[in-house]
Amino acid sequence: MRIYRNFIEGASPRGIGVGYPEKVNLCFDANTMQIAMLWHGAFMDAARHWNGRGQGFQRPSGHYLIRLTRDQPFAQLDSSDAVWPKAEGRDTRAKGLKFRGYSLVGEQRRPIFGYKIGDSLQVADYAEPNAGALPSITRRLRIRGNGEVWYLAAAGDSITEQNGGYNIGGTMLRVSFPELEAKPVVRENSGRKELLIKFNVDGQATLKQQYEWNL
């Protein structure tokens, strides 16, 4: 497994690239606490930054690149139709969220990203690769504390439910939630479709989200 901490095209200057042996990769944006990109194959060409930072942003090296929404994953909304906080530029930081760093766990030393939501909730955000002819990513979220919070699972031109999952229009992305009992909310807001999940956290809540390529 490899981690790339220099500037990555498509994320803020705090993008963190993670390359897995299963030939699937992601970029986590520590400004927004969001997975900004997913891609297959080759990871990153670090040559641009061998001589130090400040040499521009490096594009992911592989193929089947999916750019996810850069908007923050969690928000404490006043109502179910409130506008989601938007990432207005490369350096935008999440509103009400604070990055707490990451730790490397297990024999393969995979990262768990940690961040806070307001004063009452803490999140452990862990991605697990799934090998195969078309590798995928499972995102596991653990929320601890007490309070109500919404999760933005995906956003796109359209969201179509199919065979237990959701195809995100304008992208190659398909998402599903293997262990979720309540059905996600699909809404139209600010000219796009959003897939939202509401949590009423009483001690702890978890979510398992599958990211697959819809080719």
Tab-separated table of C-alpha atoms in Angstrom:
chain	number	residue	atom	x	y	z
A	1	MET	CA	0.000	0.000	0.000
A	2	ARG	CA	1.235	3.516	-0.817
A	3	ILE	CA	0.342	6.983	0.448
A	4	TYR	CA	0.974	10.163	-1.567
A	5	ARG	CA	0.878	13.472	0.338
A	6	ASN	CA	1.773	15.995	-2.375
A	7	PHE	CA	-0.607	18.104	-4.469
A	8	ILE	CA	-3.165	15.996	-6.365
A	9	GLU	CA	-5.157	17.410	-9.275
A	10	GLY	CA	-8.869	17.345	-8.450
A	11	ALA	CA	-8.457	17.856	-4.694
A	12	SER	CA	-7.395	20.643	-2.358
A	13	PRO	CA	-3.718	21.065	-1.378
A	14	ARG	CA	-4.533	18.713	1.525
A	15	GLY	CA	-5.375	15.746	-0.690
A	16	ILE	CA	-4.080	12.361	0.506
A	17	GLY	CA	-3.677	9.654	-2.133
A	18	VAL	CA	-3.957	5.996	-1.138
A	19	GLY	CA	-2.905	3.231	-3.530
A	20	TYR	CA	-3.911	-0.342	-2.729
A	21	PRO	CA	-2.284	-3.570	-3.998
A	22	GLU	CA	-5.690	-4.553	-5.424
A	23	LYS	CA	-5.101	-1.903	-8.146
A	24	VAL	CA	-7.791	0.448	-6.897
A	25	ASN	CA	-6.936	3.890	-5.521
A	26	LEU	CA	-8.538	6.872	-3.827
A	27	CYS	CA	-7.834	10.464	-2.866
A	28	PHE	CA	-9.141	11.667	0.500
A	29	ASP	CA	-9.454	15.451	0.813
A	30	ALA	CA	-8.603	16.587	4.341
A	31	ASN	CA	-10.156	20.003	3.637
A	32	THR	CA	-13.628	18.564	3.074
A	33	MET	CA	-13.343	15.109	4.731
A	34	GLN	CA	-14.575	13.627	1.463
A	35	ILE	CA	-13.293	10.936	-0.888
A	36	ALA	CA	-12.615	13.213	-3.850
A	37	MET	CA	-11.613	10.614	-6.459
A	38	LEU	CA	-11.457	6.897	-7.190
A	39	TRP	CA	-9.503	5.215	-9.985
A	40	HIS	CA	-8.116	1.902	-11.206
A	41	GLY	CA	-4.644	0.766	-12.201
A	42	ALA	CA	-1.477	2.828	-11.749
A	43	PHE	CA	-1.353	5.053	-8.676
A	44	MET	CA	0.638	8.319	-8.932
A	45	ASP	CA	3.752	9.507	-10.765
A	46	ALA	CA	5.707	11.261	-8.011
A	47	ALA	CA	8.430	12.614	-10.331
A	48	ARG	CA	6.834	16.080	-10.461
A	49	HIS	CA	7.418	16.517	-6.715
A	50	TRP	CA	10.794	14.843	-6.249
A	51	ASN	CA	12.363	18.294	-5.952
A	52	GLY	CA	9.924	19.532	-3.318
A	53	ARG	CA	6.389	20.865	-3.096
A	54	GLY	CA	5.084	23.766	-5.138
A	55	GLN	CA	5.575	22.218	-8.588
A	56	GLY	CA	1.886	22.047	-9.474
A	57	PHE	CA	-0.810	19.426	-9.030
A	58	GLN	CA	-0.220	15.846	-10.198
A	59	ARG	CA	-3.002	13.953	-11.952
A	60	PRO	CA	-3.744	10.336	-10.931
A	61	SER	CA	-1.895	7.931	-13.230
A	62	GLY	CA	-4.484	5.203	-13.740
A	63	HIS	CA	-7.755	4.847	-15.624
A	64	TYR	CA	-11.519	4.825	-15.018
A	65	LEU	CA	-11.166	7.974	-12.914
A	66	ILE	CA	-14.315	8.938	-10.995
A	67	ARG	CA	-14.526	12.426	-9.533
A	68	LEU	CA	-16.936	12.377	-6.618
A	69	THR	CA	-18.648	15.415	-5.163
A	70	ARG	CA	-16.163	17.642	-3.335
A	71	ASP	CA	-18.853	18.744	-0.908
A	72	GLN	CA	-18.395	17.613	2.685
A	73	PRO	CA	-19.865	14.199	3.616
A	74	PHE	CA	-21.666	15.241	6.816
A	75	ALA	CA	-23.756	18.255	7.808
A	76	GLN	CA	-26.136	19.149	10.602
A	77	LEU	CA	-29.072	20.567	8.639
A	78	ASP	CA	-31.896	22.664	10.039
A	79	SER	CA	-34.394	20.738	7.892
A	80	SER	CA	-34.543	17.958	5.289
A	81	ASP	CA	-34.731	20.511	2.456
A	82	ALA	CA	-31.904	22.778	3.670
A	83	VAL	CA	-29.153	23.488	1.124
A	84	TRP	CA	-26.079	21.292	1.494
A	85	PRO	CA	-22.829	23.203	2.303
A	86	LYS	CA	-20.955	23.634	-0.969
A	87	ALA	CA	-17.244	23.469	-1.759
A	88	GLU	CA	-16.847	26.756	-3.664
A	89	GLY	CA	-13.177	26.468	-4.552
A	90	ARG	CA	-10.062	24.334	-4.333
A	91	ASP	CA	-9.224	25.597	-0.833
A	92	THR	CA	-12.752	25.391	0.623
A	93	ARG	CA	-12.883	23.819	4.087
A	94	ALA	CA	-15.802	21.863	5.472
A	95	LYS	CA	-18.238	23.803	7.644
A	96	GLY	CA	-18.571	22.358	11.131
A	97	LEU	CA	-16.070	19.529	10.510
A	98	LYS	CA	-12.489	19.293	11.769
A	99	PHE	CA	-9.831	16.885	10.508
A	100	ARG	CA	-8.085	14.907	13.260
A	101	GLY	CA	-5.458	13.140	11.169
A	102	TYR	CA	-5.141	9.472	10.287
A	103	SER	CA	-3.630	6.300	11.693
A	104	LEU	CA	-2.334	3.211	9.887
A	105	VAL	CA	-3.884	-0.052	11.052
A	106	GLY	CA	-3.581	-3.780	10.422
A	107	GLU	CA	-0.832	-5.782	8.774
A	108	GLN	CA	-1.253	-3.828	5.545
A	109	ARG	CA	-1.122	-0.469	7.356
A	110	ARG	CA	-4.255	0.979	5.794
A	111	PRO	CA	-5.311	4.475	6.877
A	112	ILE	CA	-8.297	5.339	9.053
A	113	PHE	CA	-9.165	9.029	8.732
A	114	GLY	CA	-10.575	10.765	11.792
A	115	TYR	CA	-12.613	13.961	12.048
A	116	LYS	CA	-15.125	15.731	14.275
A	117	ILE	CA	-18.642	16.942	13.471
A	118	GLY	CA	-19.389	19.941	15.657
A	119	ASP	CA	-18.705	19.388	19.338
A	120	SER	CA	-20.582	16.134	19.867
A	121	LEU	CA	-19.728	13.630	17.108
A	122	GLN	CA	-16.514	11.899	16.017
A	123	VAL	CA	-16.049	9.906	12.813
A	124	ALA	CA	-13.656	7.094	11.908
A	125	ASP	CA	-13.568	6.794	8.096
A	126	TYR	CA	-11.971	3.618	6.692
A	127	ALA	CA	-11.772	2.415	3.081
A	128	GLU	CA	-11.291	-1.254	2.229
A	129	PRO	CA	-10.373	-2.446	-1.302
A	130	ASN	CA	-12.158	-5.377	-2.923
A	131	ALA	CA	-10.115	-7.368	-5.453
A	132	GLY	CA	-11.504	-8.608	-8.752
A	133	ALA	CA	-11.558	-8.018	-12.487
A	134	LEU	CA	-13.166	-4.655	-11.699
A	135	PRO	CA	-11.964	-3.766	-8.175
A	136	SER	CA	-14.226	-1.750	-5.887
A	137	ILE	CA	-14.017	0.157	-2.603
A	138	THR	CA	-16.001	-0.331	0.606
A	139	ARG	CA	-16.194	2.740	2.834
A	140	ARG	CA	-16.879	2.030	6.514
A	141	LEU	CA	-17.979	4.935	8.681
A	142	ARG	CA	-18.242	4.791	12.467
A	143	ILE	CA	-19.874	7.778	14.163
A	144	ARG	CA	-19.561	8.131	17.925
A	145	GLY	CA	-21.349	10.557	20.220
A	146	ASN	CA	-24.881	11.872	20.378
A	147	GLY	CA	-26.820	13.977	17.919
A	148	GLU	CA	-28.537	14.190	14.549
A	149	VAL	CA	-26.518	14.402	11.351
A	150	TRP	CA	-27.056	13.920	7.616
A	151	TYR	CA	-24.670	12.067	5.299
A	152	LEU	CA	-24.253	12.966	1.611
A	153	ALA	CA	-23.641	9.562	0.025
A	154	ALA	CA	-23.498	10.820	-3.571
A	155	ALA	CA	-24.568	13.659	-5.869
A	156	GLY	CA	-24.968	13.909	-9.634
A	157	ASP	CA	-27.058	14.890	-12.640
A	158	SER	CA	-29.432	12.044	-11.831
A	159	ILE	CA	-29.725	9.197	-9.337
A	160	THR	CA	-31.379	5.986	-10.498
A	161	GLU	CA	-32.187	3.100	-8.188
A	162	GLN	CA	-31.412	-0.289	-9.742
A	163	ASN	CA	-30.906	-3.799	-8.351
A	164	GLY	CA	-30.369	-2.692	-4.773
A	165	GLY	CA	-28.015	0.163	-5.607
A	166	TYR	CA	-27.932	3.642	-7.116
A	167	ASN	CA	-26.391	4.725	-10.430
A	168	ILE	CA	-25.070	8.290	-10.294
A	169	GLY	CA	-25.717	10.170	-13.528
A	170	GLY	CA	-22.812	11.930	-15.222
A	171	THR	CA	-20.304	9.496	-13.694
A	172	MET	CA	-19.279	5.825	-13.827
A	173	LEU	CA	-20.251	5.495	-10.170
A	174	ARG	CA	-22.664	3.047	-8.581
A	175	VAL	CA	-23.193	3.023	-4.809
A	176	SER	CA	-24.990	0.625	-2.482
A	177	PHE	CA	-25.448	0.122	1.256
A	178	PRO	CA	-25.369	-3.608	2.107
A	179	GLU	CA	-26.246	-3.252	5.805
A	180	LEU	CA	-28.538	-0.213	5.789
A	181	GLU	CA	-32.091	-0.809	6.999
A	182	ALA	CA	-33.621	2.608	6.316
A	183	LYS	CA	-33.894	3.725	2.699
A	184	PRO	CA	-31.749	6.699	1.637
A	185	VAL	CA	-33.472	9.927	0.614
A	186	VAL	CA	-33.124	11.072	-3.005
A	187	ARG	CA	-33.818	14.781	-3.370
A	188	GLU	CA	-33.264	17.599	-5.852
A	189	ASN	CA	-31.379	20.555	-4.454
A	190	SER	CA	-29.422	23.393	-6.055
A	191	GLY	CA	-29.819	21.965	-9.553
A	192	ARG	CA	-28.608	18.446	-8.814
A	193	LYS	CA	-29.758	15.157	-7.307
A	194	GLU	CA	-28.488	14.212	-3.857
A	195	LEU	CA	-28.518	10.865	-2.052
A	196	LEU	CA	-28.826	11.472	1.697
A	197	ILE	CA	-28.914	9.304	4.819
A	198	LYS	CA	-30.047	10.631	8.195
A	199	PHE	CA	-28.466	9.441	11.450
A	200	ASN	CA	-29.791	9.890	14.956
A	201	VAL	CA	-26.649	8.887	16.822
A	202	ASP	CA	-27.096	7.588	20.359
A	203	GLY	CA	-23.640	6.419	21.371
A	204	GLN	CA	-22.592	4.935	18.038
A	205	ALA	CA	-23.797	4.495	14.461
A	206	THR	CA	-22.153	2.765	11.508
A	207	LEU	CA	-22.512	2.767	7.734
A	208	LYS	CA	-21.081	0.501	5.062
A	209	GLN	CA	-21.060	2.040	1.578
A	210	GLN	CA	-19.962	0.235	-1.564
A	211	TYR	CA	-18.397	2.183	-4.473
A	212	GLU	CA	-18.457	0.295	-7.782
A	213	TRP	CA	-17.725	1.185	-11.396
A	214	ASN	CA	-20.803	1.137	-13.621
A	215	LEU	CA	-19.177	0.509	-17.014
